[in-house]
Each structure stands twice: as C-alpha cells, then as structure tokens.
Coordinates of C-alpha atoms in Angstrom, one line a residue:
X249 CA 11.8 -4.3 -4.4
X250 CA 8.1 -5.8 -4.8
X251 CA 4.3 -4.5 -4.7
X252 CA 2.3 -6.2 -2.9
X253 CA -0.5 -8.4 -3.8
X254 CA -3.0 -5.8 -3.2
X255 CA -2.0 -3.2 -5.7
X256 CA -2.3 -5.6 -8.3
X257 CA -5.8 -6.4 -7.1
X258 CA -6.8 -3.0 -7.0
X259 CA -5.1 -1.0 -10.0
X260 CA -6.7 -1.1 -13.5
X261 CA -4.7 -0.4 -16.5
X262 CA -6.3 1.8 -18.7
X263 CA -3.2 2.7 -21.1
X264 CA 0.2 0.8 -22.2
X265 CA 2.3 4.2 -22.0
X266 CA 2.4 5.4 -18.4
X267 CA -0.1 3.9 -16.8
X268 CA -1.0 5.1 -13.5
X269 CA -2.0 4.1 -10.3
X270 CA -1.8 6.6 -7.3
X271 CA -2.7 7.2 -3.3
X272 CA -2.8 10.3 -1.6
X273 CA -2.2 11.3 1.9
X274 CA -1.7 14.6 3.7
X275 CA 1.9 15.2 3.3
X276 CA 2.7 12.9 0.1
X277 CA 1.2 10.9 -2.7
X278 CA 2.5 7.8 -4.4
X279 CA 2.0 7.1 -7.9
X280 CA 3.0 3.9 -9.6
X281 CA 3.9 3.7 -12.9
X282 CA 3.7 0.9 -15.7
X283 CA 4.3 0.7 -19.3
X284 CA 4.0 -2.0 -21.6
X285 CA 4.8 -1.3 -24.7
X286 CA 8.4 0.2 -25.7
X287 CA 8.3 4.3 -26.2
X288 CA 10.0 7.4 -26.4
X289 CA 9.8 10.7 -25.5
X290 CA 7.1 10.5 -23.2
X291 CA 6.7 13.5 -21.1
X292 CA 6.0 14.1 -17.1
X293 CA 5.9 16.8 -15.0
X294 CA 4.7 17.1 -10.7
X295 CA 3.6 20.6 -8.9
X296 CA 5.9 19.3 -5.9
X297 CA 9.5 18.1 -5.4
X298 CA 9.4 14.6 -5.9
X299 CA 11.7 11.0 -5.5
X300 CA 11.2 8.8 -8.5
X301 CA 13.0 5.3 -8.3
X302 CA 12.9 2.0 -10.4
X303 CA 11.1 -0.9 -9.6
X304 CA 11.5 -2.9 -12.7
X305 CA 12.9 -2.9 -16.3
X306 CA 14.7 0.5 -18.1
X307 CA 14.3 4.2 -19.0
X308 CA 16.3 6.5 -20.4
X309 CA 16.1 10.1 -18.9
X310 CA 16.5 13.5 -20.4
X311 CA 16.7 16.6 -18.3
X312 CA 18.0 19.5 -18.6
X313 CA 21.7 20.1 -18.8
X314 CA 22.3 16.7 -18.1
X315 CA 23.3 14.0 -20.7
X316 CA 20.4 11.3 -21.0
X317 CA 21.3 8.7 -18.9
X318 CA 19.7 4.8 -17.9
X319 CA 17.5 4.5 -14.8
X320 CA 17.5 1.0 -13.7
X321 CA 16.1 -0.8 -10.3
X322 CA 18.2 0.1 -7.4
X323 CA 18.9 4.0 -8.9
X324 CA 16.4 6.8 -7.5
X325 CA 16.4 10.0 -9.1
X326 CA 15.0 13.5 -6.5
X327 CA 13.7 15.8 -8.8
X328 CA 12.6 20.2 -7.9
X329 CA 9.1 21.2 -8.2
X330 CA 7.3 21.4 -12.1
X331 CA 11.1 19.7 -13.8
X332 CA 10.0 18.6 -16.9
X333 CA 11.3 14.8 -17.5
X334 CA 11.4 13.6 -21.0
X335 CA 11.6 9.2 -21.0
X336 CA 12.2 6.5 -23.5
X337 CA 11.0 3.1 -22.8
X338 CA 13.3 0.7 -24.8
X339 CA 12.8 -2.4 -23.3
X340 CA 8.6 -2.6 -22.1
X341 CA 6.4 -5.0 -23.3
X342 CA 3.4 -6.2 -22.1
X343 CA 5.1 -9.5 -20.7
X344 CA 7.5 -7.6 -18.9
X345 CA 6.7 -4.1 -18.6
X346 CA 8.8 -0.9 -16.5
X347 CA 7.6 0.0 -13.6
X348 CA 8.9 3.0 -11.3
X349 CA 7.5 5.2 -8.3
X350 CA 7.5 8.4 -8.1
X351 CA 6.7 10.1 -4.8
X352 CA 5.7 13.7 -4.8
X353 CA 5.9 15.3 -1.3
X354 CA 5.0 18.6 0.1
X355 CA 7.1 21.4 0.2
X356 CA 5.9 22.1 3.8
X357 CA 7.2 18.8 4.7
X358 CA 10.5 19.0 3.2
X359 CA 10.8 22.5 5.2
X360 CA 9.7 21.0 8.4
X361 CA 12.2 18.5 8.7
X362 CA 14.8 21.0 7.6
X363 CA 14.5 23.2 10.0
X364 CA 14.6 20.2 12.6
X365 CA 17.7 19.2 11.2
X366 CA 19.4 22.6 11.0
X367 CA 18.3 22.8 15.1
X368 CA 19.4 19.4 15.9
X369 CA 22.2 18.3 12.9
X370 CA 23.8 21.5 12.2
X371 CA 26.1 21.6 9.6
X372 CA 30.1 22.8 9.9
X373 CA 30.5 26.5 9.1
X374 CA 27.9 27.9 9.9
X375 CA 26.1 26.6 6.8
X376 CA 23.0 24.8 6.5
X377 CA 20.6 21.7 5.5
X378 CA 18.9 22.4 2.2
X379 CA 17.1 20.5 -0.2
X380 CA 19.0 20.1 -3.9
X381 CA 17.8 22.9 -6.7
X382 CA 19.5 20.0 -9.1
X383 CA 18.4 16.6 -10.2
X384 CA 20.4 14.3 -8.0
X385 CA 20.4 10.7 -9.4
X386 CA 21.6 7.8 -6.9
X387 CA 21.6 4.3 -6.0
X388 CA 20.0 3.7 -2.9
X389 CA 21.7 2.2 0.1
X390 CA 20.4 -0.1 2.3
X391 CA 18.2 2.3 4.3
X392 CA 16.9 4.2 1.8
X393 CA 15.8 0.5 0.0
X394 CA 13.8 -0.5 3.3
X395 CA 12.5 2.8 3.8
X396 CA 11.0 3.1 0.5
X397 CA 9.8 -0.9 0.8
X398 CA 8.1 0.0 3.9
X399 CA 6.7 3.2 2.1
X400 CA 5.3 1.3 -0.5
X401 CA 3.4 -1.4 1.9
X402 CA 2.2 1.7 4.4
X403 CA 0.5 3.7 0.9
X404 CA -1.6 0.2 -0.1
X405 CA -2.8 -0.6 3.3
X406 CA -5.7 -0.2 4.3
X407 CA -5.2 1.4 7.9
X408 CA -7.0 4.3 10.3
X409 CA -3.3 5.4 11.5
X410 CA -1.3 4.8 8.1
X411 CA -0.7 8.7 7.5
X412 CA 1.4 9.3 10.4
X413 CA 3.2 5.8 9.9
X414 CA 4.0 7.7 6.4
X415 CA 4.6 10.9 8.0
X416 CA 7.3 9.2 10.1
X417 CA 9.2 7.6 7.4
X418 CA 9.2 10.4 5.0
X419 CA 11.0 12.1 7.9
X420 CA 13.9 9.5 7.8
X421 CA 13.6 9.2 3.9
X422 CA 14.3 13.4 3.5
X423 CA 17.3 12.9 5.9
X424 CA 18.9 10.1 4.7
X425 CA 18.6 11.5 1.0
X426 CA 19.8 14.8 2.4
X427 CA 22.9 12.8 3.8
X428 CA 23.5 10.8 0.9
X429 CA 23.5 13.9 -1.2
X430 CA 26.1 15.5 0.6
X431 CA 28.2 12.9 0.8
X432 CA 28.0 12.0 -3.0
X433 CA 29.2 16.5 -3.4
X434 CA 32.3 15.4 -0.8
X435 CA 33.2 12.8 -2.5
X436 CA 33.0 13.8 -5.5
X437 CA 33.8 17.5 -5.6
X438 CA 35.6 18.3 -2.5
X439 CA 38.3 19.9 -4.7
X440 CA 35.8 22.7 -5.5
X441 CA 34.7 23.3 -2.1
X442 CA 36.3 25.9 0.5
X443 CA 39.8 25.4 1.8
X444 CA 38.1 26.5 4.7
X445 CA 35.3 24.1 5.0
X446 CA 36.9 21.5 7.8
X447 CA 34.8 18.2 6.0
X448 CA 35.9 18.8 2.4
X449 CA 39.8 19.0 3.8
X450 CA 39.4 16.0 5.8
X451 CA 37.5 14.1 2.9
X452 CA 40.6 15.1 0.6
X453 CA 43.0 14.4 3.1
X454 CA 41.7 10.3 3.9
X455 CA 40.8 9.9 0.0
X456 CA 44.8 11.1 -0.7
X457 CA 46.0 8.3 1.9
X458 CA 44.3 5.6 1.8
X459 CA 47.5 3.5 2.2
X460 CA 48.3 5.7 5.4
X461 CA 47.0 4.7 8.8
X462 CA 43.6 7.0 9.2
X463 CA 42.2 7.4 12.9
X464 CA 39.2 9.6 14.1
X465 CA 41.7 10.6 16.7
X466 CA 44.4 12.3 13.8
X467 CA 41.3 12.9 11.7
X468 CA 39.6 15.0 14.4
X469 CA 43.1 17.1 14.8
X470 CA 43.8 18.1 11.2
X471 CA 39.5 19.1 11.5
X472 CA 40.8 21.1 14.6
X473 CA 37.7 19.4 16.5
X474 CA 37.2 16.9 19.7
X475 CA 37.0 13.4 19.0
X476 CA 33.3 13.4 19.7
X477 CA 32.4 16.7 18.3
X478 CA 34.1 15.4 14.7
X479 CA 32.8 12.2 15.1
X480 CA 29.1 13.3 15.4
X481 CA 29.1 16.5 12.8
X482 CA 31.0 13.9 10.1
X483 CA 28.4 11.5 10.9
X484 CA 25.3 13.7 10.9
X485 CA 26.5 15.6 8.0
X486 CA 27.6 12.4 5.5
X487 CA 25.3 10.1 6.9
X488 CA 27.9 7.3 7.9
X489 CA 31.0 7.1 10.4
X490 CA 34.3 8.0 10.0
X491 CA 35.3 4.7 9.5
X492 CA 32.3 3.1 7.4
X493 CA 33.9 6.5 5.4
X494 CA 37.4 5.0 5.3
X495 CA 36.4 1.8 4.6
X496 CA 33.8 2.8 1.3
X497 CA 36.7 5.1 -0.2
X498 CA 39.6 1.8 0.3
X499 CA 37.5 -0.5 -1.3
X500 CA 36.4 1.8 -4.0
X501 CA 40.0 1.5 -4.5
X502 CA 40.4 -1.9 -4.0
X503 CA 37.9 -2.4 -7.0
X504 CA 39.9 -0.7 -9.6
X505 CA 43.1 -2.6 -8.5
X506 CA 41.6 -5.7 -8.9
X507 CA 41.5 -5.7 -12.3
X508 CA 45.4 -4.5 -12.6
X509 CA 46.7 -7.9 -14.0
X510 CA 50.0 -7.1 -12.1
X511 CA 48.7 -6.7 -9.0
X512 CA 48.7 -9.5 -6.4
X513 CA 45.7 -9.7 -3.2
X514 CA 48.4 -8.6 -1.2
X515 CA 49.9 -5.6 -3.0
X516 CA 46.3 -4.7 -3.4
X517 CA 44.9 -4.4 0.5
X518 CA 48.3 -3.3 1.4
X519 CA 47.8 -0.2 -1.0
X520 CA 44.8 0.4 0.3
X521 CA 45.5 0.4 3.8
X522 CA 44.1 -2.4 5.3
X523 CA 46.3 -4.5 8.2
X524 CA 45.5 -7.7 6.7
X525 CA 44.0 -10.0 4.4
X526 CA 41.6 -11.6 6.4
X527 CA 40.2 -7.7 7.5
X528 CA 40.1 -6.7 3.7
X529 CA 38.2 -10.2 2.5
X530 CA 35.5 -9.5 5.8
X531 CA 35.2 -5.7 4.4
X532 CA 34.9 -6.1 1.3
X533 CA 32.7 -9.5 0.9
X534 CA 29.8 -7.4 3.1
X535 CA 30.2 -4.0 0.7
X536 CA 30.4 -6.3 -2.8
X537 CA 28.8 -9.4 -1.7
X538 CA 32.1 -11.4 -3.6
X539 CA 35.1 -12.2 -1.9
X540 CA 38.2 -10.2 -3.4
X541 CA 39.7 -13.2 -5.3
X542 CA 36.2 -14.2 -6.8
X543 CA 36.0 -10.6 -8.0
X544 CA 39.5 -10.6 -9.1
X545 CA 38.5 -13.9 -11.5
X546 CA 35.7 -12.1 -13.1
X547 CA 38.7 -9.8 -14.9
X548 CA 41.3 -12.7 -15.0
X549 CA 43.5 -11.7 -12.8
X550 CA 46.5 -13.6 -10.9
X551 CA 45.4 -13.8 -7.3

C-alpha cells in the first residue's frame, strides 16, 4: 500500500520515533506514523476506536491479555477506545522506516452503521451486530485493502467534498470489518458457540464434511431455512457467499495436505471435496496466486 507524493511533500519530520502526520475530518482522523530508528516499549493510546494497519516494516505489539505478536504489512488491528499499545520497532532505520496508519473513527459514526446493519442485515437467532470489545488482529482481504488505499487518497486530497467521500467509505469499511470478525469467530470458535445457533452449526458441519458434496440447497435444509434466506443471512453475516466460504475452507485444508510427502495432487483434491483437478487448480491459484503443483514443490513433495 503506497502513500501519495503529496503526503511526502507536505509532512514534516520532527521525531525519529513515531513521527506523526495527521488529517482530521468530521467523523474520523487519519494518522500516519513513521519510525526511523529502532525502539522498544513505545506507548500509544487513542480516545476513540481505532483501526491500525501496517504499511511498511515490522512492529511487535504488546496488548492486554495477549502474547506479543508481529504486526506486518497487509495486516490490521481493531482497538477499542483508550486501549494502551506498547510497541517495539526492531527493524526501523532512516533508510527503511516503519510506517503504519491509524484511523480513529467516531463512536457516533460506528453506532449509526451498526443500527443500519441491525435494521437491514439482521443476524440469525435475534442477535445484534455490535463492535467487538477486544483486540481483533486480521489480514486485510481485497475489499478492505482497496478501501484503505482509497481512504489514504481521500484524506490527503484537497477536495471540497472529501468529508462526504470519506463518510461513505467508512461505512463500507466498518461493515466489512464486522463481517470479517464474524467470519473469524465462526471459523475459529464455532465449537464454542451455542448449539442452537444455526450458522455455527452449519459452519462446523462444513468444516467436518469438506470431502463430501456440499450445496446451498443441502445446507439450507440443515439450517431449517429457505435457500434464498439462508444465502442472504450467510452472506450478510459472514461477508462471503456459502460457496466461497466452502472453497476457502477447502483451500485451507489443501494447503496443509500439500505439505504431506505421502499424498499426490489427486488424493489431495479428492480429500478436499473438489470434483476435478482443473477446478481445484483454478480455485487454488485464484486464492494463493500459485498453482498447487508449484506450491507443493516448495516443500519437496512429490506431485
């Protein structure tokens, strides 16, 4: 993710550790932090919920109730208001600075989006959308990456309607982040969710039956929902269609199986529930940007 030439021309470097350039609009403030020398235990806190996203370099994050973790380009972190961050910069240099954006979003804006989501995109089992109150660390998907790139441009653009432009992008960003969070909860913690939660049951069923044929029709029956309603609720809540979710889970399984020297490509795609090698190759390459055979070769596994 690149910053505009205008950003570099207008910023003023005053400190080597966490030098900050800020842009403030009605419902959000964008801060770009640049670090030009190694440092440990730098403290930072915002009085509003904040999205932090790495642009360049590496940070080591120390947050409450979590082990320290690497924070790398392409990754983001959602923090509640007044959350204290303790940050190490192990690789920052004058010639290769660490860069991160932090976008503080007004709670009124977030609540307005949540209210609209609960009215038009209701969850199953009468649950409501709400902002996560813990530190959510995730890898940006294509949609979130493109929104962040656009917001970087809009905040630094000299345009009389930039507040309106940014407001519209913020709404989409909030929705996509909440759907990403929901997808992660269902994928990683479905076994902890109530057995009466229909989507939790379906996600767990998918993960245990990837080798079997799976269709929207059969899954909607298991959820005791019509096909159209099942598809709508699934996509609203997880931000992805049932078919794409199934393929994502199958590719995750394929990635692990491709590292097994005892399995052939044919055995792998059949174990993952793909009907043909050509379809498996197409889906795998679309998601991993490399063919299964080439990925397998990296681990010296026979094709």
